[in-house]
Short mmCIF file of C-alpha atoms in Angstrom, two decimals:
data_model
loop_
_atom_site.label_atom_id
_atom_site.label_comp_id
_atom_site.label_asym_id
_atom_site.label_seq_id
_atom_site.Cartn_x
_atom_site.Cartn_y
_atom_site.Cartn_z
CA UNK A 222 -0.26 -0.06 -0.14
CA UNK A 223 1.54 3.04 -0.82
CA UNK A 224 1.73 6.05 2.29
CA UNK A 225 -0.19 9.08 2.13
CA UNK A 226 3.20 11.14 1.92
CA UNK A 227 4.22 9.30 -1.45
CA UNK A 228 0.29 10.42 -2.30
CA UNK A 229 0.47 14.85 -2.05
CA UNK A 230 3.18 15.00 -4.89
CA UNK A 231 3.02 16.07 -8.44
CA UNK A 232 5.12 12.81 -9.41
CA UNK A 233 3.09 10.61 -7.59
CA UNK A 234 0.12 11.83 -9.61
CA UNK A 235 2.86 11.36 -13.03
CA UNK A 236 3.59 7.71 -12.10
CA UNK A 237 0.49 6.73 -11.33
CA UNK A 238 -0.83 8.01 -14.79
CA UNK A 239 1.51 5.73 -16.56
CA UNK A 240 0.19 3.15 -14.94
CA UNK A 241 -3.84 4.69 -16.24
CA UNK A 242 -4.80 4.81 -13.21
CA UNK A 243 -6.64 9.06 -12.40
CA UNK A 244 -6.09 9.46 -8.82
CA UNK A 245 -8.21 12.41 -7.53
CA UNK A 246 -6.04 13.96 -5.46
CA UNK A 247 -7.77 17.39 -4.43
CA UNK A 248 -9.90 14.41 -2.90
CA UNK A 249 -7.57 12.95 -1.01
CA UNK A 250 -5.50 16.25 0.20
CA UNK A 251 -8.48 17.14 0.97
CA UNK A 252 -9.38 14.26 3.46
CA UNK A 253 -5.02 14.11 3.51
CA UNK A 254 -5.42 17.62 5.47
CA UNK A 255 -8.46 17.50 7.66
CA UNK A 256 -6.85 14.51 9.32
CA UNK A 257 -4.48 16.57 10.16
CA UNK A 258 -5.77 19.44 11.42
CA UNK A 259 -8.12 16.66 13.70
CA UNK A 260 -4.65 15.02 15.11
CA UNK A 261 -2.91 19.02 15.97
CA UNK A 262 -6.85 19.59 17.56
CA UNK A 263 -6.65 16.49 19.40
CA UNK A 264 -3.94 17.34 21.72
CA UNK A 265 -4.60 20.26 22.22
CA UNK A 266 -7.44 19.11 23.93
CA UNK A 267 -5.46 16.57 25.43
CA UNK A 268 -3.85 18.03 26.39
CA UNK A 269 -6.06 20.55 28.07
CA UNK A 270 -7.64 17.92 29.42
CA UNK A 271 -4.49 17.20 31.60
CA UNK A 272 -4.15 20.17 32.52
CA UNK A 273 -7.48 20.44 34.07
CA UNK A 274 -6.85 17.39 36.11
CA UNK A 275 -4.07 18.31 36.62
CA UNK A 276 -5.41 21.51 38.46
CA UNK A 277 -8.26 18.65 39.65
CA UNK A 278 -6.26 17.55 42.03
CA UNK A 279 -4.98 20.00 43.66
CA UNK A 280 -8.54 21.63 43.94
CA UNK A 281 -11.35 18.91 43.30
CA UNK A 282 -15.19 22.09 42.35
CA UNK A 283 -18.15 21.81 39.71
CA UNK A 284 -16.27 23.87 37.86
CA UNK A 285 -13.25 22.01 36.50
CA UNK A 286 -15.61 19.07 36.50
CA UNK A 287 -17.90 20.77 33.82
CA UNK A 288 -14.93 22.04 31.90
CA UNK A 289 -13.77 18.53 32.50
CA UNK A 290 -17.09 16.53 30.43
CA UNK A 291 -17.40 19.81 27.88
CA UNK A 292 -13.25 18.27 26.68
CA UNK A 293 -14.91 14.40 26.82
CA UNK A 294 -17.44 15.13 24.90
CA UNK A 295 -15.46 17.48 22.28
CA UNK A 296 -12.63 14.60 22.77
CA UNK A 297 -14.68 11.69 22.05
CA UNK A 298 -16.88 14.19 18.95
CA UNK A 299 -13.48 14.86 17.28
CA UNK A 300 -12.41 10.88 17.62
CA UNK A 301 -15.34 9.80 16.03
CA UNK A 302 -14.84 12.12 13.15
CA UNK A 303 -11.22 11.26 13.25
CA UNK A 304 -12.08 7.31 12.76
CA UNK A 305 -14.22 8.21 10.10
CA UNK A 306 -11.83 10.44 7.64
CA UNK A 307 -9.16 7.93 8.09
CA UNK A 308 -11.35 4.60 6.81
CA UNK A 309 -12.42 6.99 4.06
CA UNK A 310 -8.10 7.77 3.78
CA UNK A 311 -7.74 3.74 4.42
CA UNK A 312 -9.86 1.97 1.44
CA UNK A 313 -9.29 5.02 -0.74
CA UNK A 314 -5.55 3.85 -0.43
CA UNK A 315 -6.98 0.32 -0.75
CA UNK A 316 -7.68 0.72 -4.69
CA UNK A 317 -4.48 3.19 -5.27
CA UNK A 318 -1.80 0.91 -7.77
CA UNK A 319 1.90 0.86 -6.64
CA UNK A 320 3.32 2.87 -8.78
CA UNK A 321 6.26 1.50 -11.10
CA UNK A 322 9.78 0.94 -11.05
CA UNK A 323 11.86 4.49 -12.61
CA UNK A 324 13.34 2.27 -15.03
CA UNK A 325 10.15 0.97 -16.27
CA UNK A 326 9.41 1.98 -19.82
CA UNK A 327 6.61 3.69 -20.72
CA UNK A 328 3.75 2.79 -22.20
CA UNK A 329 -0.32 2.05 -21.93
CA UNK A 330 -0.57 -1.89 -22.92
CA UNK A 331 1.01 -4.48 -23.99
CA UNK A 332 1.37 -3.63 -27.91
CA UNK A 333 4.23 -1.56 -25.33
CA UNK A 334 6.41 -4.12 -23.81
CA UNK A 335 10.17 -4.60 -24.29
CA UNK A 336 11.39 -8.12 -26.24
CA UNK A 337 13.85 -9.69 -24.05
CA UNK A 338 15.08 -12.12 -25.23
CA UNK A 339 14.47 -15.17 -27.29
CA UNK A 340 15.40 -18.94 -27.05
CA UNK A 341 14.76 -22.10 -27.94
CA UNK A 342 14.02 -22.28 -32.13
CA UNK A 343 10.59 -22.43 -33.05
CA UNK A 344 9.84 -25.99 -34.82
CA UNK A 345 8.64 -26.01 -38.94
CA UNK A 346 6.23 -28.51 -39.40
CA UNK A 347 5.98 -29.59 -42.52
CA UNK A 348 2.11 -30.84 -41.88
CA UNK A 349 -1.24 -29.25 -41.26
CA UNK A 350 -1.19 -28.45 -37.31
CA UNK A 351 -3.63 -29.09 -34.71
CA UNK A 352 -4.13 -27.10 -31.78
CA UNK A 353 -4.19 -28.64 -28.65
CA UNK A 354 -8.29 -29.32 -28.95
CA UNK A 355 -8.17 -31.17 -31.07
CA UNK A 356 -5.03 -32.84 -30.58
CA UNK A 357 -6.27 -34.22 -27.41
CA UNK A 358 -9.43 -35.19 -28.43
CA UNK A 359 -7.98 -37.46 -31.23
CA UNK A 360 -5.87 -39.37 -28.25
CA UNK A 361 -8.67 -41.24 -27.09
CA UNK A 362 -10.13 -37.83 -25.70
CA UNK A 363 -7.59 -37.80 -23.33
CA UNK A 364 -8.40 -33.48 -23.38
CA UNK A 365 -12.65 -32.94 -22.32
CA UNK A 366 -14.73 -29.95 -22.38
CA UNK A 367 -18.05 -32.16 -22.51
CA UNK A 368 -17.52 -34.04 -19.77
CA UNK A 369 -15.92 -30.47 -17.22
CA UNK A 370 -18.89 -28.83 -19.50
CA UNK A 371 -20.84 -31.61 -17.53
CA UNK A 372 -19.91 -31.47 -14.31
CA UNK A 373 -19.24 -27.51 -14.56
CA UNK A 374 -19.80 -25.58 -17.13
CA UNK A 375 -17.59 -23.54 -19.63
CA UNK A 376 -14.29 -23.06 -19.06
CA UNK A 377 -13.10 -26.43 -17.38
CA UNK A 378 -11.71 -29.41 -18.72
CA UNK A 379 -11.40 -32.81 -17.90
CA UNK A 380 -7.61 -34.47 -18.56
CA UNK A 381 -8.06 -37.89 -18.87
CA UNK A 382 -5.06 -40.93 -19.45
CA UNK A 383 -1.66 -39.93 -20.10
CA UNK A 384 -2.64 -36.35 -20.42
CA UNK A 385 -3.78 -36.41 -16.59
CA UNK A 386 -0.36 -37.87 -15.86
CA UNK A 387 1.64 -35.58 -17.93
CA UNK A 388 -0.43 -32.83 -15.26
CA UNK A 389 0.87 -35.05 -13.05
CA UNK A 390 4.28 -35.40 -14.07
CA UNK A 391 4.83 -30.90 -14.93
CA UNK A 392 4.01 -31.00 -10.58
CA UNK A 393 6.04 -33.07 -9.24
CA UNK A 394 9.62 -32.12 -12.18
CA UNK A 395 8.40 -28.25 -11.86
CA UNK A 396 8.98 -28.30 -7.40
CA UNK A 397 11.81 -31.00 -7.76
CA UNK A 398 14.06 -28.19 -9.51
CA UNK A 399 12.52 -25.26 -7.32
CA UNK A 400 13.71 -27.66 -4.40
CA UNK A 401 17.40 -27.73 -5.87
CA UNK A 402 17.35 -23.42 -5.81
CA UNK A 403 16.59 -23.34 -1.87
CA UNK A 404 12.77 -23.10 -2.35
CA UNK A 405 11.00 -24.74 0.29
CA UNK A 406 7.70 -26.33 -1.18
CA UNK A 407 4.74 -25.74 1.59
CA UNK A 408 1.40 -27.63 1.43
CA UNK A 409 -1.71 -24.76 1.71
CA UNK A 410 -5.45 -24.00 2.12
CA UNK A 411 -6.88 -22.96 -0.94
CA UNK A 412 -9.54 -20.54 0.16
CA UNK A 413 -8.45 -16.99 1.58
CA UNK A 414 -10.00 -14.30 4.07
CA UNK A 415 -10.96 -11.39 3.03
CA UNK A 416 -7.70 -10.13 4.59
CA UNK A 417 -5.48 -12.71 3.75
CA UNK A 418 -6.54 -11.18 -0.26
CA UNK A 419 -6.28 -7.27 0.94
CA UNK A 420 -3.36 -7.94 1.17
CA UNK A 421 -0.96 -9.14 -1.51
CA UNK A 422 -3.31 -6.31 -4.15
CA UNK A 423 -6.57 -8.55 -5.36
CA UNK A 424 -8.76 -7.32 -2.95
CA UNK A 425 -11.06 -4.84 -3.10
CA UNK A 426 -9.74 -3.70 -6.78
CA UNK A 427 -10.64 -7.23 -8.29
CA UNK A 428 -13.64 -8.69 -6.08
CA UNK A 429 -14.71 -9.25 -9.15
CA UNK A 430 -12.38 -11.80 -10.51
CA UNK A 431 -12.73 -14.06 -7.13
CA UNK A 432 -14.84 -16.79 -6.06
CA UNK A 433 -16.95 -16.17 -2.64
CA UNK A 434 -17.73 -18.72 -0.26
CA UNK A 435 -21.19 -18.31 -0.08
CA UNK A 436 -21.79 -17.29 4.59
CA UNK A 437 -18.32 -16.72 4.99
CA UNK A 438 -15.75 -14.52 5.01
CA UNK A 439 -13.29 -17.20 2.44
CA UNK A 440 -12.79 -16.77 -1.77
CA UNK A 441 -11.55 -19.80 -3.51
CA UNK A 442 -7.98 -18.09 -4.33
CA UNK A 443 -6.77 -16.83 -7.79
CA UNK A 444 -3.36 -17.50 -7.05
CA UNK A 445 -0.58 -20.23 -5.30
CA UNK A 446 1.04 -16.14 -4.49
CA UNK A 447 -2.11 -15.15 -1.78
CA UNK A 448 -1.31 -18.12 1.30
CA UNK A 449 2.14 -17.83 0.10
CA UNK A 450 3.12 -14.73 1.77
CA UNK A 451 0.00 -14.55 4.30
CA UNK A 452 2.69 -17.43 5.12
CA UNK A 453 5.38 -14.25 6.64
CA UNK A 454 2.19 -11.45 8.14
CA UNK A 455 2.87 -9.25 11.44
CA UNK A 456 6.41 -11.43 11.14
CA UNK A 457 9.88 -9.77 11.83
CA UNK A 458 12.63 -10.84 10.48
CA UNK A 459 16.03 -10.86 11.43
CA UNK A 460 18.86 -9.63 8.01
CA UNK A 461 20.43 -13.35 8.69
CA UNK A 462 16.70 -14.05 8.02
CA UNK A 463 16.75 -13.25 4.12
CA UNK A 464 15.78 -14.23 1.26
CA UNK A 465 13.80 -16.27 2.26
CA UNK A 466 12.28 -18.66 -0.77
CA UNK A 467 8.85 -20.70 -0.85
CA UNK A 468 7.33 -22.74 -3.59
CA UNK A 469 3.94 -24.59 -4.29
CA UNK A 470 1.19 -25.96 -6.86
CA UNK A 471 -2.49 -24.77 -6.08
CA UNK A 472 -5.16 -25.54 -7.77
CA UNK A 473 -5.95 -21.51 -9.08
CA UNK A 474 -9.88 -19.98 -9.50
CA UNK A 475 -10.86 -17.04 -11.24
CA UNK A 476 -13.94 -15.81 -13.31
CA UNK A 477 -12.39 -14.66 -15.63
CA UNK A 478 -14.54 -11.67 -15.47
CA UNK A 479 -14.49 -10.19 -18.19
CA UNK A 480 -12.58 -12.55 -19.96
CA UNK A 481 -14.93 -13.27 -22.06
CA UNK A 482 -14.58 -13.58 -25.81
CA UNK A 483 -10.77 -13.77 -25.34
CA UNK A 484 -8.76 -17.56 -24.92
CA UNK A 485 -13.07 -19.26 -25.14
CA UNK A 486 -11.26 -21.98 -27.23
CA UNK A 487 -9.02 -24.67 -24.71
CA UNK A 488 -6.93 -24.88 -21.63
CA UNK A 489 -5.30 -20.91 -22.24
CA UNK A 490 -7.78 -19.40 -20.38
CA UNK A 491 -9.26 -21.48 -17.54
CA UNK A 492 -12.51 -20.75 -14.18
CA UNK A 493 -9.71 -23.55 -12.39
CA UNK A 494 -5.84 -23.85 -13.59
CA UNK A 495 -3.50 -25.34 -10.74
CA UNK A 496 0.43 -23.01 -11.62
CA UNK A 497 3.59 -23.38 -9.42
CA UNK A 498 4.22 -20.52 -7.48
CA UNK A 499 7.17 -19.02 -6.92
CA UNK A 500 7.75 -16.14 -4.01
CA UNK A 501 10.64 -13.99 -1.90
CA UNK A 502 10.60 -12.54 0.48
CA UNK A 503 14.36 -10.61 0.43
CA UNK A 504 15.75 -7.06 1.72
CA UNK A 505 15.50 -3.76 -0.70
CA UNK A 506 19.07 -3.66 -1.38
CA UNK A 507 19.32 -7.37 -2.50
CA UNK A 508 14.79 -6.85 -4.26
CA UNK A 509 15.87 -6.65 -7.70
CA UNK A 510 18.59 -8.80 -7.94
CA UNK A 511 15.48 -11.91 -6.46
CA UNK A 512 13.76 -10.76 -9.56
CA UNK A 513 15.80 -11.84 -11.91
CA UNK A 514 16.60 -14.91 -10.05
CA UNK A 515 12.93 -15.84 -10.16
CA UNK A 516 13.07 -15.29 -13.81
CA UNK A 517 15.27 -17.58 -13.78
CA UNK A 518 14.06 -19.84 -12.69
CA UNK A 519 10.75 -20.31 -13.96
CA UNK A 520 13.08 -19.97 -17.41
CA UNK A 521 15.02 -23.02 -16.80
CA UNK A 522 11.89 -24.89 -16.56
CA UNK A 523 11.02 -24.17 -20.59
CA UNK A 524 15.02 -24.63 -21.11
CA UNK A 525 14.63 -28.38 -20.21
CA UNK A 526 11.87 -29.18 -21.25
CA UNK A 527 12.82 -27.64 -24.83
CA UNK A 528 10.44 -25.47 -25.22
CA UNK A 529 10.71 -22.53 -27.62
CA UNK A 530 10.02 -18.54 -26.13
CA UNK A 531 11.20 -15.48 -25.59
CA UNK A 532 10.96 -12.80 -22.10
CA UNK A 533 9.30 -9.13 -22.18
CA UNK A 534 9.83 -6.93 -19.34
CA UNK A 535 5.85 -4.95 -19.71
CA UNK A 536 5.61 -1.57 -20.18
CA UNK A 537 3.86 0.78 -17.01
CA UNK A 538 0.23 0.67 -18.80
CA UNK A 539 0.85 -3.46 -18.79
CA UNK A 540 1.80 -3.92 -15.09
CA UNK A 541 0.05 -6.50 -12.85
CA UNK A 542 -1.89 -3.53 -10.03
CA UNK A 543 1.16 -4.79 -7.45
CA UNK A 544 3.22 -4.84 -9.58
CA UNK A 545 6.31 -2.32 -9.61
CA UNK A 546 8.37 -3.84 -12.96
CA UNK A 547 7.16 -7.29 -13.93
CA UNK A 548 8.51 -10.33 -16.93
CA UNK A 549 6.62 -12.12 -18.61
CA UNK A 550 7.54 -15.53 -19.78
CA UNK A 551 5.15 -16.13 -23.63
CA UNK A 552 6.36 -19.57 -24.86
CA UNK A 553 5.05 -20.62 -28.29
CA UNK A 554 2.06 -22.21 -29.58
CA UNK A 555 2.38 -22.94 -33.47
CA UNK A 556 -1.89 -23.16 -33.88
CA UNK A 557 -1.68 -20.06 -32.47
CA UNK A 558 1.64 -18.67 -34.35
CA UNK A 559 2.59 -16.32 -31.12
CA UNK A 560 4.15 -16.24 -27.96
CA UNK A 561 1.52 -16.69 -25.37
CA UNK A 562 2.40 -16.03 -21.58
CA UNK A 563 3.87 -18.83 -19.38
CA UNK A 564 4.57 -16.83 -16.54
CA UNK A 565 5.09 -13.25 -15.00
CA UNK A 566 8.02 -11.85 -13.03
CA UNK A 567 6.82 -9.39 -10.79
CA UNK A 568 8.74 -7.27 -8.08
CA UNK A 569 5.54 -5.78 -5.26
CA UNK A 570 8.49 -3.18 -3.75
CA UNK A 571 7.41 -3.13 0.04
CA UNK A 572 3.61 -3.01 -1.58
CA UNK A 573 2.04 -5.77 -0.04
CA UNK A 574 5.20 -6.21 3.26
CA UNK A 575 3.76 -3.08 4.26
CA UNK A 576 -0.29 -4.45 3.70
CA UNK A 577 0.35 -6.96 5.49
CA UNK A 578 2.80 -6.06 7.79
CA UNK A 579 7.02 -8.22 6.12
CA UNK A 580 9.64 -6.43 8.42
CA UNK A 581 13.28 -7.01 9.12
CA UNK A 582 15.30 -5.62 11.51
CA UNK A 583 18.66 -4.32 10.22
CA UNK A 584 21.28 -1.87 12.38
CA UNK A 585 18.61 -2.36 14.98
CA UNK A 586 15.97 -0.55 13.03
CA UNK A 587 12.58 -1.93 11.58
CA UNK A 588 12.04 -1.45 7.63
CA UNK A 589 8.56 -3.34 5.60
CA UNK A 590 11.20 -6.50 3.23
CA UNK A 591 10.60 -7.32 0.11
CA UNK A 592 8.44 -9.21 -1.79
CA UNK A 593 8.75 -11.22 -5.54
CA UNK A 594 6.68 -14.04 -7.03
CA UNK A 595 6.82 -15.77 -10.41
CA UNK A 596 4.83 -18.37 -12.05
CA UNK A 597 7.34 -21.20 -11.87
CA UNK A 598 4.79 -21.80 -14.46
CA UNK A 599 1.26 -22.45 -15.68
CA UNK A 600 0.78 -25.48 -15.55
CA UNK A 601 -2.64 -25.92 -17.81
CA UNK A 602 -0.72 -23.65 -20.42
CA UNK A 603 2.60 -25.25 -20.15
CA UNK A 604 0.54 -28.54 -21.91
CA UNK A 605 -0.32 -26.87 -24.33
CA UNK A 606 3.11 -25.87 -25.31
CA UNK A 607 4.15 -29.05 -25.18
CA UNK A 608 1.76 -30.88 -27.50
CA UNK A 609 1.52 -28.41 -29.66
CA UNK A 610 5.40 -28.54 -30.29
CA UNK A 611 5.79 -32.17 -29.91
CA UNK A 612 2.80 -33.25 -32.44
CA UNK A 613 3.76 -35.10 -35.29
CA UNK A 614 1.61 -36.14 -38.12
CA UNK A 615 0.30 -39.25 -36.67
CA UNK A 616 -1.52 -36.80 -33.79
CA UNK A 617 0.72 -37.93 -31.46
CA UNK A 618 3.02 -35.81 -28.88
CA UNK A 619 6.72 -35.77 -27.97
CA UNK A 620 7.38 -36.57 -24.45
CA UNK A 621 9.81 -34.28 -23.54
CA UNK A 622 12.77 -35.95 -22.26
CA UNK A 623 13.52 -34.67 -18.77
CA UNK A 624 9.41 -36.01 -18.28
CA UNK A 625 9.97 -40.27 -19.74
CA UNK A 626 11.40 -40.46 -16.59
CA UNK A 627 6.79 -40.16 -15.49
CA UNK A 628 5.86 -42.47 -18.79
CA UNK A 629 7.89 -45.80 -18.08
CA UNK A 630 10.81 -44.21 -20.83
CA UNK A 631 7.87 -44.71 -23.77
CA UNK A 632 8.97 -41.92 -26.22
CA UNK A 633 4.97 -40.56 -27.55
CA UNK A 634 1.57 -40.40 -26.45
CA UNK A 635 0.02 -41.90 -28.91
#
């Protein structure tokens, strides 16, 4: 969460505009200045009350009693007004996104993102390629949307046999690789309360995109970032205890409100999908290095799977609500003839840490930690990339070398 004093400058307004957010500074300053005035008035009234208390200790009379009662009423009224103003400011702050990093490319949308690099050769096929939907259905209906629709509704999928095994194999493979890089694995609740989702920035901004449990202060998590980061809520770490590196595989649940018409075919955009998440909690001076480390850890999975991909740096207008700097990894999807996002690696500064109160001691001073997260990777989209990039003319799927151990060392899914 941004601090009130940060929002009083013209620079803050400009930075928020770069992110596509029109900040009503006039409204905010009225509340902010009223709060400051109330603090001064309350301090003055409390000082007068203390003086009357001292006088009453020496000379107890009705006039002083009446003055004391009158001051108590004024203080109570001011405190009620102060609480109301403070709540309005805090509610306003919850809707204000993080400011982009100074070095972020300035732009309006994903067309202005900057390509950093491309890795791997795009496969060339001498036959008519199929997308993952047709390939999966032809493989004895191992990717089935009709059955999923009977069970739930659109934007769910049933995976069967070898594709279900591929799903499980990818989860195990990704977690095993990340554990080699000193991440600690967690198994987490898939439900989170409102306060937890406010902490990482999903609420109140993205309320319409969340699945709420009726009658409960609980939501299905939209990403493993939510419970992983909140593991450290209200904790103060010694400097030597950082960085903290954690990972988890979780199902993720999103309504995808407003996304209809986009990626309606296949498993690119689902209401439910699995994702292996990476989170780091670090010192401020180590944050940018940690972001590049998370990016490298996510890239490594694609390298081992031999999937061509590229890395782009997001411009200011395409940054997520809580992010100050983000790199997206995009895998090559042959049927679409383009790269598609498979991981997003973001540095949040102390934005989340201020919301959920994660601190560390540095030279006897407490300061807010910085948080970083990245997908390492989204399982469904990785399945799409494997299936489409490794298809044969017969409709078989070549199994990546690093996954063969999960398939009794066979070469193809047939």
